[in-house]
């Protein structure tokens, strides 16, 4: 009798709800299913999609809305190019396995990312600027949820992104940069240890309009500046001290000169009693697992688009 | 006996601690100028001294692209320092690569210099793909390394090198047209 009463009470108090977004009137929506994230685990799933439509006329996107459930570590959307091991067709999902590996991403251009779990990123691109897609183009949405020591997922995992089309003419194409500093190592007792790089991508002068940085729990500060043709950093346009939900800074208008790019610096501290990788003196080295590894990734959005730029 | 057992149990139940390293402090001869020795990692991951005319290996890190692990061993300065490295095009004097900047604790003395313990404390110069479409492979370049120790001493080392690949994929991605590899 008591058990029945408890079940009724529990049933009347549902857990956190999955995010919801109505599809855009024009454009397209990418949405994952709702999946469980068991206590003590990290789940990374790669979802493959084809941009809807037919023909060769491009689809121009000027408004992006991303919604992900609380507990999301990241949600990244890439264009699929060279296939090595990770692949799928429209509707396929790769759960773990090759989805954890990223050896073929040096030419999978970034489309959009969001790290703001439980919140909605609503981004209207600057006037006259839009993301360009081709009907049938293959995209991959990678969703990473954590329900462990460093981050918690109170409900289930789910991510949705709306790409709202514009019919405006004379648009400039949005370009993206994905840059990552791969050989990093942070150890117990390290205090404000920093790793920095420049990523040179501006064959012509461009304007940075948005950016965000990404690292894990030992990260204490992420900074970005435009760099000149001599690799020298200028004024800082991005600072984040939040590792779990770093700011997606929009509405920037940072000029980058020809031959320049972006300078990004990740600073880390780790308490002496902390332990990441028990097989490596408790240190954290490059990798996707939040609990045991670290990242130093910069996501930058600019116009007009040049090449799809990646820096490794 | 019980106490000894308890101590042994406590020792073996703890995860391994960080690799021990000495505290920051001056190394070398305080009456002499900062001295730097350019170094780079070969394909075997081992750091070696560089001399004018040497090749430096373009190497594939875990997530793609190609980098050069190159920096300096040093003496007559504080062994805790920040190291910044890049390649400069000999012909134009312009950077051929991005810079990499990182902290290093120089630990092991060898041939009169104190060396970084591994490639994690040696600049990982981001070299390829080159979105500026210059391309780095087989170009005559200057490896430039600037250091600043925690006490503010500075130094610069330069050495003429040629970045090289060990396979065709690297040669293409590190060439002037990486988008068509």
PDB file of C-alpha atoms in Angstrom, chain A residues 102-103 105-106 178 180-185 187-188 192-198 200-203 229-231 259-260 263 265 275 278 281-282 285-286 295 307 309-310 312, chain B residues 15-19 21 60-67 69 82 86 93-103 118-120 124-126 128-133 179 181:
ATOM      1  CA  UNK A 102      38.163  12.528 -34.374  1.00  0.00           C
ATOM      2  CA  UNK A 103      40.989  11.575 -36.679  1.00  0.00           C
ATOM      3  CA  UNK A 105      38.017  16.076 -38.591  1.00  0.00           C
ATOM      4  CA  UNK A 106      40.849  18.055 -40.090  1.00  0.00           C
ATOM      5  CA  UNK A 178      37.940  25.261 -35.531  1.00  0.00           C
ATOM      6  CA  UNK A 180      42.678  22.948 -31.213  1.00  0.00           C
ATOM      7  CA  UNK A 181      45.906  22.719 -29.246  1.00  0.00           C
ATOM      8  CA  UNK A 182      46.435  18.988 -29.020  1.00  0.00           C
ATOM      9  CA  UNK A 183      49.518  18.214 -26.961  1.00  0.00           C
ATOM     10  CA  UNK A 184      48.574  19.554 -23.582  1.00  0.00           C
ATOM     11  CA  UNK A 185      49.193  17.990 -20.172  1.00  0.00           C
ATOM     12  CA  UNK A 187      49.030  17.600 -13.632  1.00  0.00           C
ATOM     13  CA  UNK A 188      48.043  17.762  -9.944  1.00  0.00           C
ATOM     14  CA  UNK A 192      47.898  28.648 -13.978  1.00  0.00           C
ATOM     15  CA  UNK A 193      49.751  26.610 -16.586  1.00  0.00           C
ATOM     16  CA  UNK A 194      49.038  28.104 -20.020  1.00  0.00           C
ATOM     17  CA  UNK A 195      49.029  26.827 -23.598  1.00  0.00           C
ATOM     18  CA  UNK A 196      48.571  29.292 -26.477  1.00  0.00           C
ATOM     19  CA  UNK A 197      48.629  29.246 -30.264  1.00  0.00           C
ATOM     20  CA  UNK A 198      47.798  31.362 -33.254  1.00  0.00           C
ATOM     21  CA  UNK A 200      46.278  31.881 -39.256  1.00  0.00           C
ATOM     22  CA  UNK A 201      43.379  31.849 -41.690  1.00  0.00           C
ATOM     23  CA  UNK A 202      42.772  35.328 -43.135  1.00  0.00           C
ATOM     24  CA  UNK A 203      43.987  35.185 -46.742  1.00  0.00           C
ATOM     25  CA  UNK A 229      50.377  38.787 -39.969  1.00  0.00           C
ATOM     26  CA  UNK A 230      53.382  38.589 -37.617  1.00  0.00           C
ATOM     27  CA  UNK A 231      51.512  36.261 -35.217  1.00  0.00           C
ATOM     28  CA  UNK A 259      47.703  37.185 -43.110  1.00  0.00           C
ATOM     29  CA  UNK A 260      46.341  37.246 -39.590  1.00  0.00           C
ATOM     30  CA  UNK A 263      45.383  33.908 -30.933  1.00  0.00           C
ATOM     31  CA  UNK A 265      45.195  30.764 -24.822  1.00  0.00           C
ATOM     32  CA  UNK A 275      43.310  12.884 -10.140  1.00  0.00           C
ATOM     33  CA  UNK A 278      45.367   7.178 -12.994  1.00  0.00           C
ATOM     34  CA  UNK A 281      50.470  10.295 -12.704  1.00  0.00           C
ATOM     35  CA  UNK A 282      46.867  11.591 -12.390  1.00  0.00           C
ATOM     36  CA  UNK A 285      46.130  15.055 -21.515  1.00  0.00           C
ATOM     37  CA  UNK A 286      44.293  15.853 -24.779  1.00  0.00           C
ATOM     38  CA  UNK A 295      40.774  20.121 -24.395  1.00  0.00           C
ATOM     39  CA  UNK A 307      38.457  28.455 -46.874  1.00  0.00           C
ATOM     40  CA  UNK A 309      39.789  26.696 -41.732  1.00  0.00           C
ATOM     41  CA  UNK A 310      41.066  24.251 -39.165  1.00  0.00           C
ATOM     42  CA  UNK A 312      45.886  21.769 -35.376  1.00  0.00           C
TER      43      UNK A 312
ATOM     44  CA  UNK B  15      46.616   6.710  -7.109  1.00  0.00           C
ATOM     45  CA  UNK B  16      50.096   7.522  -8.318  1.00  0.00           C
ATOM     46  CA  UNK B  17      50.995  11.126  -7.620  1.00  0.00           C
ATOM     47  CA  UNK B  18      52.399  13.584 -10.099  1.00  0.00           C
ATOM     48  CA  UNK B  19      55.866  12.964 -11.440  1.00  0.00           C
ATOM     49  CA  UNK B  21      60.076  17.754 -10.336  1.00  0.00           C
ATOM     50  CA  UNK B  60      50.513  14.012 -36.976  1.00  0.00           C
ATOM     51  CA  UNK B  61      48.847  14.743 -33.644  1.00  0.00           C
ATOM     52  CA  UNK B  62      45.708  12.830 -32.503  1.00  0.00           C
ATOM     53  CA  UNK B  63      43.000  14.947 -34.117  1.00  0.00           C
ATOM     54  CA  UNK B  64      44.557  15.743 -37.468  1.00  0.00           C
ATOM     55  CA  UNK B  65      46.803  18.255 -39.167  1.00  0.00           C
ATOM     56  CA  UNK B  66      50.575  18.273 -38.731  1.00  0.00           C
ATOM     57  CA  UNK B  67      52.753  19.999 -36.138  1.00  0.00           C
ATOM     58  CA  UNK B  69      57.648  19.749 -31.840  1.00  0.00           C
ATOM     59  CA  UNK B  82      57.601  30.344 -21.093  1.00  0.00           C
ATOM     60  CA  UNK B  86      57.317  29.585 -34.895  1.00  0.00           C
ATOM     61  CA  UNK B  93      60.962  37.053 -43.527  1.00  0.00           C
ATOM     62  CA  UNK B  94      57.265  36.420 -42.817  1.00  0.00           C
ATOM     63  CA  UNK B  95      55.892  33.717 -40.495  1.00  0.00           C
ATOM     64  CA  UNK B  96      55.386  30.348 -42.194  1.00  0.00           C
ATOM     65  CA  UNK B  97      53.375  28.914 -39.298  1.00  0.00           C
ATOM     66  CA  UNK B  98      51.367  29.970 -36.317  1.00  0.00           C
ATOM     67  CA  UNK B  99      53.072  30.305 -32.958  1.00  0.00           C
ATOM     68  CA  UNK B 100      52.841  27.933 -30.035  1.00  0.00           C
ATOM     69  CA  UNK B 101      53.483  29.250 -26.555  1.00  0.00           C
ATOM     70  CA  UNK B 102      53.646  27.153 -23.387  1.00  0.00           C
ATOM     71  CA  UNK B 103      55.203  26.828 -19.956  1.00  0.00           C
ATOM     72  CA  UNK B 118      58.761  15.824 -22.885  1.00  0.00           C
ATOM     73  CA  UNK B 119      56.924  17.187 -25.926  1.00  0.00           C
ATOM     74  CA  UNK B 120      54.105  18.482 -23.714  1.00  0.00           C
ATOM     75  CA  UNK B 124      53.807  22.231 -30.732  1.00  0.00           C
ATOM     76  CA  UNK B 125      54.088  24.530 -33.722  1.00  0.00           C
ATOM     77  CA  UNK B 126      50.824  24.407 -35.713  1.00  0.00           C
ATOM     78  CA  UNK B 128      49.379  22.283 -41.504  1.00  0.00           C
ATOM     79  CA  UNK B 129      46.966  22.675 -43.117  1.00  0.00           C
ATOM     80  CA  UNK B 130      47.939  26.228 -43.962  1.00  0.00           C
ATOM     81  CA  UNK B 131      44.804  28.246 -44.658  1.00  0.00           C
ATOM     82  CA  UNK B 132      46.975  31.020 -46.082  1.00  0.00           C
ATOM     83  CA  UNK B 133      48.015  28.602 -48.867  1.00  0.00           C
ATOM     84  CA  UNK B 179      41.967  21.822 -49.552  1.00  0.00           C
ATOM     85  CA  UNK B 181      44.252  16.556 -50.747  1.00  0.00           C
TER      86      UNK B 181
END
